[in-house]
mmCIF file of C-alpha atoms and ligand atoms in Angstrom:
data_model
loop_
_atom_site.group_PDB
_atom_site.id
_atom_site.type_symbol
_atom_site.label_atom_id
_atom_site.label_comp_id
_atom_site.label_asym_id
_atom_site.label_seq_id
_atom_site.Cartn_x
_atom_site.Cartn_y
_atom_site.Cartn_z
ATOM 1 C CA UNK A 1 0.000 0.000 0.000
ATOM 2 C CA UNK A 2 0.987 3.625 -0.981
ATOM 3 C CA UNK A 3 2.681 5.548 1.924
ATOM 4 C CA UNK A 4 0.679 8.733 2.824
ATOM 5 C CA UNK A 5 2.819 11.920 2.843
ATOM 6 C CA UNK A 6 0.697 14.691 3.606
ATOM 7 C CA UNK A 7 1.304 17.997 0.990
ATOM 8 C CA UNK A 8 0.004 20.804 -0.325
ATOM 9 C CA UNK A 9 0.934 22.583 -3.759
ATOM 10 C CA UNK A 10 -1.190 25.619 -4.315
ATOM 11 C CA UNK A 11 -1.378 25.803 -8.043
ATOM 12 C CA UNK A 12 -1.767 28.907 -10.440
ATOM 13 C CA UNK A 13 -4.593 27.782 -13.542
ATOM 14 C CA UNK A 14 -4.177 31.200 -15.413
ATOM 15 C CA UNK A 15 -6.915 33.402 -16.092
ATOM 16 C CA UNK A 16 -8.952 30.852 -18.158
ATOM 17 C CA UNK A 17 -7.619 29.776 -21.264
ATOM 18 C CA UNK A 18 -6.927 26.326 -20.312
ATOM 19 C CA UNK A 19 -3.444 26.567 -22.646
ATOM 20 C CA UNK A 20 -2.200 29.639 -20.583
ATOM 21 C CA UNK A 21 -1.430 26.958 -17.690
ATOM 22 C CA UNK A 22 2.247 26.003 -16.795
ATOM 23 C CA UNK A 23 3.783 22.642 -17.861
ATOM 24 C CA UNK A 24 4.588 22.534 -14.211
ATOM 25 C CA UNK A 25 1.093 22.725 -12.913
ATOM 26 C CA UNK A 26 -0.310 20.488 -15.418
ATOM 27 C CA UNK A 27 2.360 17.739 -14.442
ATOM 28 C CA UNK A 28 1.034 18.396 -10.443
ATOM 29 C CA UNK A 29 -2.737 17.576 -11.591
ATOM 30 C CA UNK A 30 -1.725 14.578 -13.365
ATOM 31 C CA UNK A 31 0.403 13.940 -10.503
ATOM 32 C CA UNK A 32 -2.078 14.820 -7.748
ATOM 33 C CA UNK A 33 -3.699 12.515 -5.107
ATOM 34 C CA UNK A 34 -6.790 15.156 -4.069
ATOM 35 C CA UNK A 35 -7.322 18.309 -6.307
ATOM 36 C CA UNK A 36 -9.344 21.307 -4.951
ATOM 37 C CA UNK A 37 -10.439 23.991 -7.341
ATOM 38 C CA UNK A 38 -12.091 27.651 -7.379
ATOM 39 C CA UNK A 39 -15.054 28.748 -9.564
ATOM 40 C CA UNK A 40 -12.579 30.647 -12.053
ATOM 41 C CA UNK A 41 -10.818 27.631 -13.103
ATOM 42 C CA UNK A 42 -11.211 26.054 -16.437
ATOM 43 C CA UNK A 43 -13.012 22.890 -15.860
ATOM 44 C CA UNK A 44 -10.684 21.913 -18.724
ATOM 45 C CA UNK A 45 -7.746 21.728 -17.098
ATOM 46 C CA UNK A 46 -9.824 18.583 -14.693
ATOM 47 C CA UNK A 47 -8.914 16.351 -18.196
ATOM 48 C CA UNK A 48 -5.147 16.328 -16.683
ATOM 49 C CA UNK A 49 -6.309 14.513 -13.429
ATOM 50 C CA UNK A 50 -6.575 10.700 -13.626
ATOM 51 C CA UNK A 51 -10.061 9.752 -13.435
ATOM 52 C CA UNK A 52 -9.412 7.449 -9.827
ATOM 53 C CA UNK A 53 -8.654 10.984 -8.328
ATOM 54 C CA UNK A 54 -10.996 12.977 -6.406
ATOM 55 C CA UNK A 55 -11.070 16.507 -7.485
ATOM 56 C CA UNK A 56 -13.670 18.480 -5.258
ATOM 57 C CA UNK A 57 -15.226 22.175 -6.240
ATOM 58 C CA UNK A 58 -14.327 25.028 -3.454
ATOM 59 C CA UNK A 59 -15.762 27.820 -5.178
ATOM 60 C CA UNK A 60 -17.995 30.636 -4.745
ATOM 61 C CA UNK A 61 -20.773 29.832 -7.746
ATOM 62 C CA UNK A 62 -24.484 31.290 -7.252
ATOM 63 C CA UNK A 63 -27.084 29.254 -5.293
ATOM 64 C CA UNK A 64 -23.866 26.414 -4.874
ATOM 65 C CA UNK A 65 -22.906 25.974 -1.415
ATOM 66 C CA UNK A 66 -20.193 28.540 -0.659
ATOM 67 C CA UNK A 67 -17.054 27.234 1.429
ATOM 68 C CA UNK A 68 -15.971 29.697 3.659
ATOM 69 C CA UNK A 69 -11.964 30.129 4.110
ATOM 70 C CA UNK A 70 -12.074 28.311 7.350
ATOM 71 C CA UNK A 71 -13.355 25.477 6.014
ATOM 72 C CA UNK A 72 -11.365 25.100 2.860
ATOM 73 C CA UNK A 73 -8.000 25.267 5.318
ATOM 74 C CA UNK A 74 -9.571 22.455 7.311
ATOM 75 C CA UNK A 75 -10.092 20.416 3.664
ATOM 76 C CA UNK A 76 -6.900 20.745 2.636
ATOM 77 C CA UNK A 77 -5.315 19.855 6.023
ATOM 78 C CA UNK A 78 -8.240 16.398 6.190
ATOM 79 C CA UNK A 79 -6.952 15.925 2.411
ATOM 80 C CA UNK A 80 -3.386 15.563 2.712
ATOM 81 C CA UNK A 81 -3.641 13.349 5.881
ATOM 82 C CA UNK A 82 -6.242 11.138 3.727
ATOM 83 C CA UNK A 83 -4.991 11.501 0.312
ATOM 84 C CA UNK A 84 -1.436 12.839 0.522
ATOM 85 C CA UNK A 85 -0.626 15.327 -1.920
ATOM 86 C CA UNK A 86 -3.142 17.923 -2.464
ATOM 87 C CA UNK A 87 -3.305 20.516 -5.800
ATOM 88 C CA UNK A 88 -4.494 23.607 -4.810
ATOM 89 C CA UNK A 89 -5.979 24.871 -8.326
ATOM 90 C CA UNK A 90 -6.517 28.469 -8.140
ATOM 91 C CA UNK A 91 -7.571 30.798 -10.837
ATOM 92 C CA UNK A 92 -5.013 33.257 -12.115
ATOM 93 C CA UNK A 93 -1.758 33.479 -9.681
ATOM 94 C CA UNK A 94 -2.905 32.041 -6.668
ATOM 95 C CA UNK A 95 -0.631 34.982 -4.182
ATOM 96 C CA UNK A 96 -2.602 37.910 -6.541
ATOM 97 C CA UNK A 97 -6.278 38.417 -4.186
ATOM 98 C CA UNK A 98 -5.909 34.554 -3.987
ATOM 99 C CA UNK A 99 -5.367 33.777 -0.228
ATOM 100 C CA UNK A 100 -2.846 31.582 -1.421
ATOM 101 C CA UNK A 101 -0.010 32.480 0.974
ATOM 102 C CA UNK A 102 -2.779 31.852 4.007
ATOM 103 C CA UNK A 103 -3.223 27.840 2.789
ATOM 104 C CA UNK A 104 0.323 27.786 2.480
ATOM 105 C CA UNK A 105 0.461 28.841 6.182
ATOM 106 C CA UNK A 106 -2.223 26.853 7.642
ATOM 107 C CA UNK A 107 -0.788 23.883 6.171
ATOM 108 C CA UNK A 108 2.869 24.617 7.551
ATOM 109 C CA UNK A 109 1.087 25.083 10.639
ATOM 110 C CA UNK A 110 0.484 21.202 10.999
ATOM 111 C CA UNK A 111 3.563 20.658 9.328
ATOM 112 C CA UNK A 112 3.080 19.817 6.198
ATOM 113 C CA UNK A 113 5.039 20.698 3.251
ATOM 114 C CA UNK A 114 3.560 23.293 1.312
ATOM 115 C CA UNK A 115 4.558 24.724 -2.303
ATOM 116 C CA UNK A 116 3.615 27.166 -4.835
ATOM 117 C CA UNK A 117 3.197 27.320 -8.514
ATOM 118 C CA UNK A 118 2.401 30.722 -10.217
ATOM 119 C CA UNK A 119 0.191 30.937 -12.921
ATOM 120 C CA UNK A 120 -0.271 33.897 -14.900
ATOM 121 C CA UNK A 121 -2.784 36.388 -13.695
ATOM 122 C CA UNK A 122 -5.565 38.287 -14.888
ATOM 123 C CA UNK A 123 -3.769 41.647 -14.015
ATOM 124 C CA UNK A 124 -1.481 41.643 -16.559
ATOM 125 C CA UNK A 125 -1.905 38.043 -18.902
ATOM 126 C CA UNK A 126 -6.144 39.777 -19.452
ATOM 127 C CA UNK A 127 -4.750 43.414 -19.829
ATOM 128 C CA UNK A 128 -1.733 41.912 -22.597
ATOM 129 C CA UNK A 129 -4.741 39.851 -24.458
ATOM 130 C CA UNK A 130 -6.673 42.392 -24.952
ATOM 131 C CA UNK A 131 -3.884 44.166 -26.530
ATOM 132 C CA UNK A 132 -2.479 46.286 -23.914
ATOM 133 C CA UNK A 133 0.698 46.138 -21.685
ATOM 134 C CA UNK A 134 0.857 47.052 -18.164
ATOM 135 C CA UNK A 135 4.263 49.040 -18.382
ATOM 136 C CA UNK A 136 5.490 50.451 -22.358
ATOM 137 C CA UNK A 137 8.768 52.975 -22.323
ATOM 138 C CA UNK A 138 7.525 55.675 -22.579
ATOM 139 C CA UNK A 139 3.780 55.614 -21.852
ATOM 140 C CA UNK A 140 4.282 53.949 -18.085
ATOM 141 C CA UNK A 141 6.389 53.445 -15.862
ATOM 142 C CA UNK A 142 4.721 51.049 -13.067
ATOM 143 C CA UNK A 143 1.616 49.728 -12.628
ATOM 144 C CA UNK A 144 -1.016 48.701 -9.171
ATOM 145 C CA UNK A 145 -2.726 45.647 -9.420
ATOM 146 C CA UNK A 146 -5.557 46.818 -6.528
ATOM 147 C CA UNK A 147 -8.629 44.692 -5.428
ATOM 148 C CA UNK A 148 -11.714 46.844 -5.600
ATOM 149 C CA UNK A 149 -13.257 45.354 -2.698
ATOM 150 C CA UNK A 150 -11.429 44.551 0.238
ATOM 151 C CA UNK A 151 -12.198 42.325 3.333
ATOM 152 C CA UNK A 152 -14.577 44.579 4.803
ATOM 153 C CA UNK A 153 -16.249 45.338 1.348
ATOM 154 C CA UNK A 154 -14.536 48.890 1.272
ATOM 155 C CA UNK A 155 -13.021 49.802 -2.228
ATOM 156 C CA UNK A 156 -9.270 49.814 -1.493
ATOM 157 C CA UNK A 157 -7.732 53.002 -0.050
ATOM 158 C CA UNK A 158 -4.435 52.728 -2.419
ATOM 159 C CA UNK A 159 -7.261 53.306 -5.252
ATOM 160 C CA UNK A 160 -7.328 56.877 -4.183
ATOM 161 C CA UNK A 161 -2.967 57.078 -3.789
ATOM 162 C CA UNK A 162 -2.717 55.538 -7.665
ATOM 163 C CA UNK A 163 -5.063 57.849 -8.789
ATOM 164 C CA UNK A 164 -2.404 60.688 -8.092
ATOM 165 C CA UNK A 165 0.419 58.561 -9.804
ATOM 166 C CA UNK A 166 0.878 58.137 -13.914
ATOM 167 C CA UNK A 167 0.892 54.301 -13.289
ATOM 168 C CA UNK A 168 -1.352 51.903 -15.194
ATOM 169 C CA UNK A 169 -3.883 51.086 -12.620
ATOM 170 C CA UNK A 170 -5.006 47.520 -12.974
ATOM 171 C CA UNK A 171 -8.483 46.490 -10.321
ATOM 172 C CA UNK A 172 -9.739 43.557 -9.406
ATOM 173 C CA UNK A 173 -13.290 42.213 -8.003
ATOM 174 C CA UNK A 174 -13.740 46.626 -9.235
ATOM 175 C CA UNK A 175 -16.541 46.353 -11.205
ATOM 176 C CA UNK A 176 -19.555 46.987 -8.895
ATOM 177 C CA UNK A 177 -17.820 50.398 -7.429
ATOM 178 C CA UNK A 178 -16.741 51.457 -11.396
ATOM 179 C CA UNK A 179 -19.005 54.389 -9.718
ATOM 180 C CA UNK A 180 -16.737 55.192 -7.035
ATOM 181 C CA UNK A 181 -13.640 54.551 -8.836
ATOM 182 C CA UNK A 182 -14.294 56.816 -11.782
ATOM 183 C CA UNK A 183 -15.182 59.730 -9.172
ATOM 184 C CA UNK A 184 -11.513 59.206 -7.274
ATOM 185 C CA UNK A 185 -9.798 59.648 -10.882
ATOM 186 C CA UNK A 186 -11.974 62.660 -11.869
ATOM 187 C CA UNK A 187 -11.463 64.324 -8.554
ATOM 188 C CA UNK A 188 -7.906 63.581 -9.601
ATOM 189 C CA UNK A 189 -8.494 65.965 -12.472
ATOM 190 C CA UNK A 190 -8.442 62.682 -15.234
ATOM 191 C CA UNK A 191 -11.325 62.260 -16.620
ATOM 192 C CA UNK A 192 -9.962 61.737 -20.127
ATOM 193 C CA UNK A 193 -7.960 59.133 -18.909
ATOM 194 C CA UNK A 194 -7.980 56.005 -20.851
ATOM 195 C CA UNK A 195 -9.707 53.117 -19.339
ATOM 196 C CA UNK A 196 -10.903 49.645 -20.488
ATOM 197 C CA UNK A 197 -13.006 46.897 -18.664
ATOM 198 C CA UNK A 198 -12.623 43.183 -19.652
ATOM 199 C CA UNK A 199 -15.013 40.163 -18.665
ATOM 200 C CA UNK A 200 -13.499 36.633 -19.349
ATOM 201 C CA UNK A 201 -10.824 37.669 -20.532
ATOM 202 C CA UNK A 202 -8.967 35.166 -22.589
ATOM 203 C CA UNK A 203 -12.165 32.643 -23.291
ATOM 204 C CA UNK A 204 -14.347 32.355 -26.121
ATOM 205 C CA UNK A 205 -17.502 34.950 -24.341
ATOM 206 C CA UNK A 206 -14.435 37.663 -23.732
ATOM 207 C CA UNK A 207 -16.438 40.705 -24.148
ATOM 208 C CA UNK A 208 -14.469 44.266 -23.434
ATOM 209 C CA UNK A 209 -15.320 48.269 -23.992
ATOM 210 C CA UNK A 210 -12.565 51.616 -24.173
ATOM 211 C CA UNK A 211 -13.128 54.139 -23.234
ATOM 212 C CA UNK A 212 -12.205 57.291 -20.915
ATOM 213 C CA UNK A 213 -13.106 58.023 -17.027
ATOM 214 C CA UNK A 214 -16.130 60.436 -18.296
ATOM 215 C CA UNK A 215 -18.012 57.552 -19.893
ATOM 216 C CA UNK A 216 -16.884 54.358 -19.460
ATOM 217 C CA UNK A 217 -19.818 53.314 -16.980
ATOM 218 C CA UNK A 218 -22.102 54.230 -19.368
ATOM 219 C CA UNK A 219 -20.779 51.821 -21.999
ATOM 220 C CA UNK A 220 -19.722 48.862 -19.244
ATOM 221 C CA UNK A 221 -23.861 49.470 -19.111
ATOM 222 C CA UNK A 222 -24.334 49.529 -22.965
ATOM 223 C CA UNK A 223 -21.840 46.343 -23.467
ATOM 224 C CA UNK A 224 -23.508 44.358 -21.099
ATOM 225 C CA UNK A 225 -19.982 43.691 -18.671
ATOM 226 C CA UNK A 226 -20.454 41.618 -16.015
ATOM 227 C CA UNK A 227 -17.873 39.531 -13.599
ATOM 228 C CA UNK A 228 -15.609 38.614 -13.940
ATOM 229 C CA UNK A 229 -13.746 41.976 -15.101
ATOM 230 C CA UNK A 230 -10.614 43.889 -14.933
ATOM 231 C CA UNK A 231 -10.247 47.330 -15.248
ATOM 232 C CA UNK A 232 -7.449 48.771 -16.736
ATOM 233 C CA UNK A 233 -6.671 52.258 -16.076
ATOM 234 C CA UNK A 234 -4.244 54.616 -18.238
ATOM 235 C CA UNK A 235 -2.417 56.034 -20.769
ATOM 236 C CA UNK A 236 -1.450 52.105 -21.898
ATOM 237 C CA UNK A 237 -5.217 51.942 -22.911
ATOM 238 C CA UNK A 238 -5.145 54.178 -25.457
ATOM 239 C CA UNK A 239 -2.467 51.402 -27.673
ATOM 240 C CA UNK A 240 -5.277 49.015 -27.903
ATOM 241 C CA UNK A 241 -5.070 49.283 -31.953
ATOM 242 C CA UNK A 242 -9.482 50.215 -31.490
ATOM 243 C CA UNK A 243 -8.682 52.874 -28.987
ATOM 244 C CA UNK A 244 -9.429 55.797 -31.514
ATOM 245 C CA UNK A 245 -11.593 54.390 -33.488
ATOM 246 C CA UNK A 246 -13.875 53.047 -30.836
ATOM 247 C CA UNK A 247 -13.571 56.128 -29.444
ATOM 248 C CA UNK A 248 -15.453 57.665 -32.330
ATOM 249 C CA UNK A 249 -17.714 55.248 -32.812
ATOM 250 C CA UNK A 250 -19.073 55.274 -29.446
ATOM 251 C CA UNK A 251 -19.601 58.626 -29.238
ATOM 252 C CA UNK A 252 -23.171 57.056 -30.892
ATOM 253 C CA UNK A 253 -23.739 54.806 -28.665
ATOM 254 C CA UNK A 254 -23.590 57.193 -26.262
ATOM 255 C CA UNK A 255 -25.424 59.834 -27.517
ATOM 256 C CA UNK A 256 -28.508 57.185 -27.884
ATOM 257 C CA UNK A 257 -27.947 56.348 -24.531
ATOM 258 C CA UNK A 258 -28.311 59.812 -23.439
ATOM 259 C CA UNK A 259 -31.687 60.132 -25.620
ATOM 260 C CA UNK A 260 -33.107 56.879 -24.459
ATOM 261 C CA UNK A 261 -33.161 58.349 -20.923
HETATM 262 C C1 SAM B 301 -10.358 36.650 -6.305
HETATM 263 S S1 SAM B 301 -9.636 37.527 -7.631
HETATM 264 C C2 SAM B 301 -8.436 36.344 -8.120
HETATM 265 C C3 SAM B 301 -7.427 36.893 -9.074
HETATM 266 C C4 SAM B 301 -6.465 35.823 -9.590
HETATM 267 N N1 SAM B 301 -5.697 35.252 -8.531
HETATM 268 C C5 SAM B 301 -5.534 36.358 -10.672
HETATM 269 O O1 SAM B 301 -4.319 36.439 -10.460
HETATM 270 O O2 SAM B 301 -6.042 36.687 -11.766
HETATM 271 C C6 SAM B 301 -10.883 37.384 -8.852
HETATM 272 C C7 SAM B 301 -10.904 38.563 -9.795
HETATM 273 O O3 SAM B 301 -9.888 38.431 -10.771
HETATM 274 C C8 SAM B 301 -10.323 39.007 -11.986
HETATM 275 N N2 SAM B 301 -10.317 37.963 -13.015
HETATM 276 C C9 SAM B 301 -9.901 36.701 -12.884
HETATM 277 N N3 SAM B 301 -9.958 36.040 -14.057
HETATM 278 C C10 SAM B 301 -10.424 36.920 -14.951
HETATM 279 C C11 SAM B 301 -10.691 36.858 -16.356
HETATM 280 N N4 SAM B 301 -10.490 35.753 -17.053
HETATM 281 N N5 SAM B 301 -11.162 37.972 -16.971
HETATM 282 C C12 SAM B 301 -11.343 39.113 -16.294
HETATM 283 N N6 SAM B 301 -11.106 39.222 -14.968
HETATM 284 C C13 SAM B 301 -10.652 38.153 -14.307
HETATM 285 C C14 SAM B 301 -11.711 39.587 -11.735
HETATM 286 O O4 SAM B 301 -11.546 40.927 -11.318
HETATM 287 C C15 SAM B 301 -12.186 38.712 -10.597
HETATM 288 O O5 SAM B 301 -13.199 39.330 -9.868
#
């Protein structure tokens, strides 16, 4: 009989493409005695797991069951004593708003030998899809990956400090205070800064819209975006190869927007 040795890998998938996964972390699921995955992984990327393996959903999905964090960390920790090694398959990079780093502690906590794999994130592999990179010589120098809602629901603080910098602002989980964030960068005197929102990115049902502080909830509303989205704030946005000519296009859609209401 197989040994037990207790072990956690927390895994990055990518953002959703099930080809922009490592070699690495598709040799751990093939490898894997227990795999536990989040709502935005590919279901895809399952094929690499031997069928005799159990691979369990942890994920937030509507009207599912919803684990809490608590009781994920105790899964893992019941998993690797039952199973041995456990994947960890988390959308994106799991250390980017992925609570990776807190498995990774949990499980060190009853001693049990716990890795990482990155994957590439959203924040910049979604932004570079779509035809814009995070940092170009010239254009920008930096760029803040933020979460729009933090742990007590708030709209991160360092929103409001990157809004006074001439980094690319990437934010995550942003989309339901757009609002709020487009009234911290016109307070910061940019509302013609260039800004673009992006749902699923790099999957088929990708769906994205340019355009500038001053209107872009109004055409997130005419687009139909939903989660999950990035926003991707500055000067970088205006390379997207559409940038001008969406610009002009959806001055229309705007202006029937304006008349339907
Ligand atoms: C809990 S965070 C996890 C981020 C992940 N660890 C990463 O590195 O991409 C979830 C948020 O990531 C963003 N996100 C993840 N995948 C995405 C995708 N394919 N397209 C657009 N946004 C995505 C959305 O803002 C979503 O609300």
């Amino acid at each position: 009989m197989k040994r037990i040795e207790p072990k956690l890998t927390v895994v990055g998938a990518g953002p959703g493409d099930p080809e922009l996964i490592t070699i690495k972390a598709a040799r751990l699921l093939m490898e894997a005695d227990i795999v536990l995955y989040d709502a935005l992984v590919n279901t895809e990327l399952l094929d690499y797991v031997p069928s005799s393996v159990p691979t369990i959903f942890v994920g937030k999905r509507a009207k599912a069951h919803a684990y809490t964090q608590q009781q994920i960390n105790d899964l893992i920790i019941d998993s690797a004593f039952s199973y041995g090694h456990v994947v960890r398959l988390k959308g994106g990079d799991p250390f980017v708003f992925g609570r990776g780093w807190e498995e990774i502690e949990h499980a060190r906590s009853f001693n049990i030998d716990a890795g990482y794999v990155p994957g590439i994130s959203s924040s910049i592999g979604v932004a570079g899809l779509q035809q814009i990179p995070v940092t170009h010589r010239g254009t920008s120098e930096s760029f803040w990956v933020i979460t729009g809602t933090t742990s007590s629901g708030k709209i991160s603080k360092d929103v409001q400090a990157a809004a006074q910098t001439n980094a690319t602002v990437v934010i995550l989980m942003g989309l339901h205070k757009l609002q709020e964030i487009v009234e911290i960068f016109s307070h910061a005197g940019k509302s013609s800064l260039p800004v673009s929102v992006v749902q699923n990115g790099s999957l088929t049902n990708e769906k994205y819209v340019l355009g500038n502080i001053d209107n872009i909830e109004k055409r997130v509303v005419a687009a139909g975006i939903g989660a999950p989205a990035i926003i991707v704030i500055g000067e970088v946005v205006a390379l997207h190869p559409e940038y001008n000519k969406t610009l002009a296009e959806k001055i229309k859609i705007d202006n029937s927007f304006y008349s339907l209401n």
